[in-house]
Amino acid sequence: FTSIDNMTLLGYTFKGWSTSSTGAVEYAPGATYTAEAAVTLYAVWEINTYDVVAADNMIITEKAVKAIEEVLV
């Protein structure tokens, strides 16, 4: 296993590695580990969240919300 730098997935933050496709982080990003046998690792991602604040008297249409969602995800 070799190190993978700069893991990116648009709209998500890389949290680390798990030995299960649905598991929690078991191996921190950037850490060094030695395996005594073959192991399958799965990237663990956390979806980014954003707060959108409208100014007073500003109307946000459904079209505007969809446009914002497309940019953020």
XYZ file of N, CA and C in Angstrom:
219
model
N 0.849 -1.189 0.000
C 0.000 0.000 0.000
C 0.876 1.228 0.000
N 0.544 2.166 -0.833
C 1.294 3.417 -0.870
C 0.394 4.571 -0.487
N 0.980 5.660 -0.095
C 0.240 6.849 0.319
C -0.449 7.502 -0.871
N -1.661 7.984 -0.646
C -2.385 8.737 -1.666
C -2.587 10.139 -1.115
N -2.051 11.118 -1.796
C -2.153 12.504 -1.348
C -3.253 13.230 -2.117
N -3.787 14.248 -1.473
C -4.760 15.138 -2.103
C -6.020 14.432 -2.595
N -6.599 13.604 -1.746
C -7.858 12.946 -2.087
C -8.952 14.004 -2.191
N -9.676 14.036 -3.301
C -10.744 15.013 -3.452
C -11.982 14.374 -4.063
N -13.133 14.850 -3.623
C -14.427 14.480 -4.181
C -15.285 15.720 -4.004
N -15.705 16.313 -5.096
C -16.431 17.576 -5.059
C -17.620 17.503 -4.112
N -17.681 18.433 -3.161
C -18.784 18.492 -2.217
C -18.576 17.671 -0.958
N -17.404 17.016 -0.834
C -17.123 16.148 0.308
C -15.739 16.444 0.878
N -15.526 16.048 2.133
C -14.222 16.132 2.781
C -13.738 14.713 3.074
N -12.507 14.423 2.685
C -11.913 13.108 2.946
C -11.580 13.004 4.426
N -12.092 11.960 5.095
C -11.899 11.788 6.536
C -10.845 10.744 6.881
N -10.624 9.759 5.999
C -9.663 8.700 6.277
C -10.068 7.412 5.592
N -9.599 6.299 6.139
C -9.799 4.986 5.528
C -10.499 4.033 6.494
N -11.285 3.128 5.930
C -11.972 2.098 6.701
C -11.740 0.754 6.020
N -11.854 -0.332 6.763
C -11.752 -1.666 6.165
C -13.121 -2.190 5.753
N -14.165 -1.378 5.953
C -15.528 -1.727 5.563
C -16.085 -0.606 4.684
N -16.873 -0.957 3.687
C -17.417 0.073 2.789
C -18.395 0.995 3.499
N -18.910 0.589 4.644
C -19.852 1.420 5.402
C -19.329 1.745 6.798
N -18.063 1.469 7.037
C -17.504 1.620 8.380
C -16.993 3.007 8.693
N -16.640 3.192 9.951
C -16.063 4.438 10.438
C -14.574 4.483 10.095
N -13.974 5.654 10.245
C -12.543 5.829 9.975
C -11.730 4.964 10.931
N -10.850 4.152 10.368
C -9.948 3.314 11.161
C -8.489 3.759 10.989
N -8.221 4.413 9.860
C -6.868 4.860 9.558
C -6.926 6.334 9.165
N -6.198 7.165 9.879
C -6.207 8.605 9.644
C -5.480 8.954 8.349
N -5.931 9.998 7.660
C -5.212 10.423 6.461
C -3.798 10.889 6.807
N -2.844 10.494 5.983
C -1.463 10.915 6.189
C -0.669 10.079 7.169
N -1.342 9.188 7.907
C -0.637 8.346 8.871
C 0.049 7.183 8.147
N 0.998 6.564 8.804
C 1.725 5.427 8.239
C 1.341 4.163 8.996
N 1.047 3.099 8.259
C 0.665 1.819 8.856
C 1.382 0.699 8.127
N 1.647 -0.368 8.838
C 2.253 -1.549 8.239
C 1.261 -2.692 8.334
N 0.939 -3.287 7.195
C -0.010 -4.399 7.157
C 0.766 -5.704 7.031
N 0.318 -6.723 7.760
C 0.957 -8.038 7.683
C 0.279 -8.944 6.677
N -0.835 -8.480 6.116
C -1.573 -9.238 5.100
C -2.266 -8.238 4.187
N -2.768 -8.732 3.063
C -3.486 -7.851 2.137
C -4.729 -7.289 2.824
N -5.027 -6.041 2.566
C -6.192 -5.401 3.160
C -6.844 -4.497 2.113
N -8.160 -4.505 2.094
C -8.905 -3.605 1.219
C -9.333 -2.402 2.040
N -9.007 -1.224 1.558
C -9.375 0.000 2.259
C -10.404 0.776 1.449
N -11.324 1.406 2.158
C -12.369 2.217 1.555
C -12.220 3.653 2.045
N -12.302 4.603 1.126
C -12.240 6.005 1.506
C -13.511 6.375 2.267
N -13.356 7.136 3.349
C -14.492 7.622 4.129
C -14.639 9.113 3.834
N -15.825 9.499 3.370
C -16.106 10.877 2.995
C -17.222 11.442 3.865
N -17.137 12.738 4.129
C -18.204 13.437 4.847
C -18.719 14.547 3.927
N -20.038 14.580 3.753
C -20.614 15.601 2.879
C -20.431 16.982 3.509
N -20.033 17.938 2.695
C -19.884 19.312 3.161
C -21.265 19.945 3.310
N -21.427 20.786 4.299
C -22.675 21.520 4.463
C -22.374 23.015 4.383
N -23.347 23.745 3.943
C -23.185 25.179 3.758
C -24.416 25.903 4.296
N -24.222 27.087 4.817
C -25.321 27.944 5.235
C -25.463 29.050 4.198
N -26.693 29.204 3.686
C -26.984 30.276 2.745
C -27.909 31.244 3.451
N -27.501 32.494 3.535
C -28.276 33.512 4.236
C -28.723 34.564 3.233
N -30.029 34.826 3.220
C -30.578 35.843 2.326
C -30.711 37.162 3.074
N -30.440 38.233 2.372
C -30.603 39.561 2.956
C -32.094 39.843 3.168
N -32.410 40.799 4.035
C -33.803 41.185 4.275
C -34.507 41.493 2.961
N -35.740 41.056 2.867
C -36.603 41.300 1.697
C -36.105 40.636 0.419
N -35.167 39.702 0.535
C -34.660 39.007 -0.644
C -35.468 37.732 -0.834
N -35.894 37.499 -2.042
C -36.679 36.305 -2.352
C -35.760 35.306 -3.045
N -35.733 34.088 -2.515
C -34.934 33.026 -3.131
C -35.899 32.070 -3.820
N -35.818 32.008 -5.125
C -36.705 31.153 -5.904
C -36.189 29.719 -5.920
N -37.052 28.812 -6.300
C -36.648 27.400 -6.406
C -35.530 27.254 -7.441
N -35.589 28.023 -8.508
C -34.545 27.984 -9.537
C -33.195 28.404 -8.952
N -33.200 29.438 -8.099
C -31.959 29.888 -7.475
C -31.403 28.828 -6.534
N -32.274 28.165 -5.779
C -31.838 27.104 -4.860
C -31.185 25.975 -5.647
N -31.790 25.572 -6.765
C -31.216 24.493 -7.589
C -29.861 24.907 -8.156
N -29.719 26.168 -8.544
C -28.437 26.652 -9.071
C -27.363 26.607 -7.989
N -27.717 26.998 -6.769
C -26.767 26.944 -5.660
C -26.363 25.507 -5.377
N -27.331 24.592 -5.350
C -27.049 23.179 -5.090
C -26.103 22.605 -6.133
N -26.280 22.984 -7.395
C -25.407 22.477 -8.467
C -23.968 22.933 -8.278
N -23.781 24.146 -7.792
C -22.435 24.673 -7.584
C -21.785 23.995 -6.381
N -22.557 23.727 -5.329
C -21.982 23.193 -4.105
C -21.765 21.687 -4.141
N -22.472 20.984 -4.979
C -22.335 19.530 -4.995
C -21.716 19.078 -6.255
